[in-house]
Amino acid sequence: MGAGKTTVGKRLAETRGLEFIDSDTEIEERTGVDIPLIFEKEGESGFRKRERLVIADLTQRSGIVLATGGGAVLDADSRQWLSARGFVVYLHASVDQQQHRTSRNDNRPLLQNVPDRREVLQRLFEDRDPLYREIADLVISTDGRNARQLAREIEDHIDRPATAV
């Protein structure tokens, strides 16, 4: 959360001439309601079921850059589909950076009405970081870096010829 997935994803898609898709936006378009309302009406488990279906569909497409919601890696099937069907980049942001980037946005259901946002972000980070690392083809730290720099680093890695071991 707050790592820059959408911003970096859009930049990368633009420079590579690919379609950019944000799984959260796709869920909103398919349901006709925003993510906070889904959380309110169906809870996190209802949202995760919808997210799983969308990721199953989107990972079958080619020629796209896909930004998933931060919790998409919680589902084992989603992790498997992402890993098997694409090149996975984990944009690693420290909890400090996440707190800074999410402080201006109240549209994050897991951070609404919580007494200590930092504590929630820390718990989420501890739960999700190993899962991201499990499927990542590339891990990049986003702290103190802009979308242009990050997209360029991803492109450099993608364009680098594979080396035989």
Short mmCIF file of C-alpha atoms in Angstrom, two decimals, residues 18-145:
data_model
loop_
_atom_site.label_atom_id
_atom_site.label_comp_id
_atom_site.label_asym_id
_atom_site.label_seq_id
_atom_site.Cartn_x
_atom_site.Cartn_y
_atom_site.Cartn_z
CA LEU A 18 1.36 -1.57 -23.39
CA GLU A 19 -2.08 -1.29 -21.84
CA PHE A 20 -2.14 -0.42 -18.14
CA ILE A 21 -4.71 -2.10 -15.92
CA ASP A 22 -5.22 -1.55 -12.19
CA SER A 23 -7.03 -4.53 -10.65
CA ASP A 24 -8.83 -2.31 -8.10
CA THR A 25 -10.14 -0.07 -10.88
CA GLU A 26 -11.21 -3.16 -12.81
CA ILE A 27 -13.15 -4.42 -9.77
CA GLU A 28 -14.86 -1.02 -9.44
CA GLU A 29 -15.78 -1.00 -13.13
CA ARG A 30 -17.17 -4.55 -13.02
CA THR A 31 -19.22 -3.97 -9.86
CA GLY A 32 -20.23 -0.35 -10.46
CA VAL A 33 -19.21 0.64 -6.92
CA ASP A 34 -15.99 1.75 -5.25
CA ILE A 35 -13.71 -0.44 -3.15
CA PRO A 36 -14.65 1.15 0.21
CA LEU A 37 -18.32 0.31 -0.41
CA ILE A 38 -17.44 -3.30 -1.25
CA PHE A 39 -15.51 -3.52 2.03
CA GLU A 40 -18.43 -1.95 3.89
CA LYS A 41 -21.04 -4.30 2.43
CA GLU A 42 -19.06 -7.53 1.97
CA GLY A 43 -16.08 -7.15 4.28
CA GLU A 44 -12.51 -7.86 3.32
CA SER A 45 -13.30 -11.49 2.53
CA GLY A 46 -15.96 -10.48 -0.02
CA PHE A 47 -13.57 -8.04 -1.62
CA ARG A 48 -10.78 -10.67 -1.78
CA LYS A 49 -13.11 -13.10 -3.58
CA ARG A 50 -13.82 -10.46 -6.22
CA GLU A 51 -10.13 -9.60 -6.44
CA ARG A 52 -9.23 -13.27 -6.95
CA LEU A 53 -11.64 -13.59 -9.90
CA VAL A 54 -10.35 -10.41 -11.52
CA ILE A 55 -6.72 -11.50 -11.17
CA ALA A 56 -7.54 -14.92 -12.61
CA ASP A 57 -8.96 -13.15 -15.66
CA LEU A 58 -6.42 -10.35 -16.06
CA THR A 59 -3.37 -12.59 -15.75
CA GLN A 60 -4.52 -14.46 -18.84
CA ARG A 61 -4.15 -11.35 -20.98
CA SER A 62 -0.96 -10.41 -22.77
CA GLY A 63 0.43 -7.00 -23.63
CA ILE A 64 -0.51 -5.42 -20.31
CA VAL A 65 1.08 -3.97 -17.22
CA LEU A 66 -1.04 -5.00 -14.25
CA ALA A 67 -1.02 -3.22 -10.90
CA THR A 68 -2.71 -5.31 -8.25
CA GLY A 69 -4.14 -4.21 -4.94
CA GLY A 70 -1.69 -4.50 -2.07
CA GLY A 71 -3.41 -7.55 -0.59
CA ALA A 72 -3.67 -9.56 -3.79
CA VAL A 73 -0.72 -11.69 -2.69
CA LEU A 74 -2.69 -13.00 0.29
CA ASP A 75 -4.50 -15.45 -2.00
CA ALA A 76 -2.40 -18.50 -2.92
CA ASP A 77 -4.07 -18.91 -6.32
CA SER A 78 -3.51 -15.25 -7.18
CA ARG A 79 0.16 -15.59 -6.25
CA GLN A 80 0.46 -18.66 -8.46
CA TRP A 81 -1.26 -16.97 -11.43
CA LEU A 82 0.83 -13.82 -11.11
CA SER A 83 4.06 -15.79 -10.86
CA ALA A 84 3.30 -18.25 -13.66
CA ARG A 85 1.72 -15.81 -16.11
CA GLY A 86 3.85 -12.71 -15.87
CA PHE A 87 6.96 -10.90 -14.77
CA VAL A 88 6.35 -9.83 -11.16
CA VAL A 89 7.92 -6.67 -9.79
CA TYR A 90 7.67 -6.04 -6.06
CA LEU A 91 7.82 -2.32 -5.38
CA HIS A 92 9.13 -2.39 -1.83
CA ALA A 93 8.25 0.64 0.28
CA SER A 94 9.23 1.06 3.91
CA VAL A 95 6.47 1.50 6.47
CA ASP A 96 7.59 5.14 6.89
CA GLN A 97 7.18 5.72 3.15
CA GLN A 98 3.80 3.96 3.10
CA GLN A 99 2.58 6.05 6.02
CA HIS A 100 3.68 9.24 4.28
CA ARG A 101 2.10 8.30 0.95
CA THR A 102 -1.20 7.09 2.42
CA SER A 103 -1.62 9.98 4.86
CA ARG A 104 -3.25 12.14 2.18
CA ASN A 105 -5.75 9.48 1.09
CA ASP A 106 -8.82 8.39 3.02
CA ASN A 107 -9.88 5.94 0.30
CA ARG A 108 -8.01 3.00 1.85
CA PRO A 109 -10.48 0.71 3.63
CA LEU A 110 -7.90 -1.07 5.77
CA LEU A 111 -6.72 2.28 7.16
CA GLN A 112 -10.12 3.81 7.84
CA ASN A 113 -11.20 4.33 11.42
CA VAL A 114 -8.05 2.86 12.93
CA PRO A 115 -6.39 4.56 15.89
CA ASP A 116 -2.83 3.87 14.71
CA ARG A 117 -2.30 3.75 10.95
CA ARG A 118 1.40 3.03 11.39
CA GLU A 119 0.65 -0.07 13.46
CA VAL A 120 -1.74 -1.35 10.77
CA LEU A 121 0.79 -0.65 8.01
CA GLN A 122 3.50 -2.45 9.98
CA ARG A 123 1.29 -5.53 10.46
CA LEU A 124 0.29 -5.57 6.79
CA PHE A 125 3.94 -5.21 5.76
CA GLU A 126 5.00 -8.12 7.98
CA ASP A 127 2.23 -10.33 6.59
CA ARG A 128 2.70 -9.44 2.94
CA ASP A 129 6.43 -8.84 2.45
CA PRO A 130 7.39 -12.56 2.47
CA LEU A 131 4.58 -13.33 0.01
CA TYR A 132 5.70 -10.61 -2.39
CA ARG A 133 9.28 -11.85 -2.19
CA GLU A 134 8.10 -15.43 -2.84
CA ILE A 135 6.78 -14.55 -6.29
CA ALA A 136 8.86 -11.52 -7.29
CA ASP A 137 11.11 -11.70 -10.31
CA LEU A 138 12.46 -8.30 -9.31
CA VAL A 139 12.42 -6.40 -6.00
CA ILE A 140 12.93 -2.64 -6.14
CA SER A 141 13.02 -0.20 -3.23
CA THR A 142 10.79 2.80 -3.93
CA ASP A 143 11.83 4.99 -1.00
CA GLY A 144 12.97 8.41 -2.14
CA ARG A 145 12.61 7.57 -5.84
#
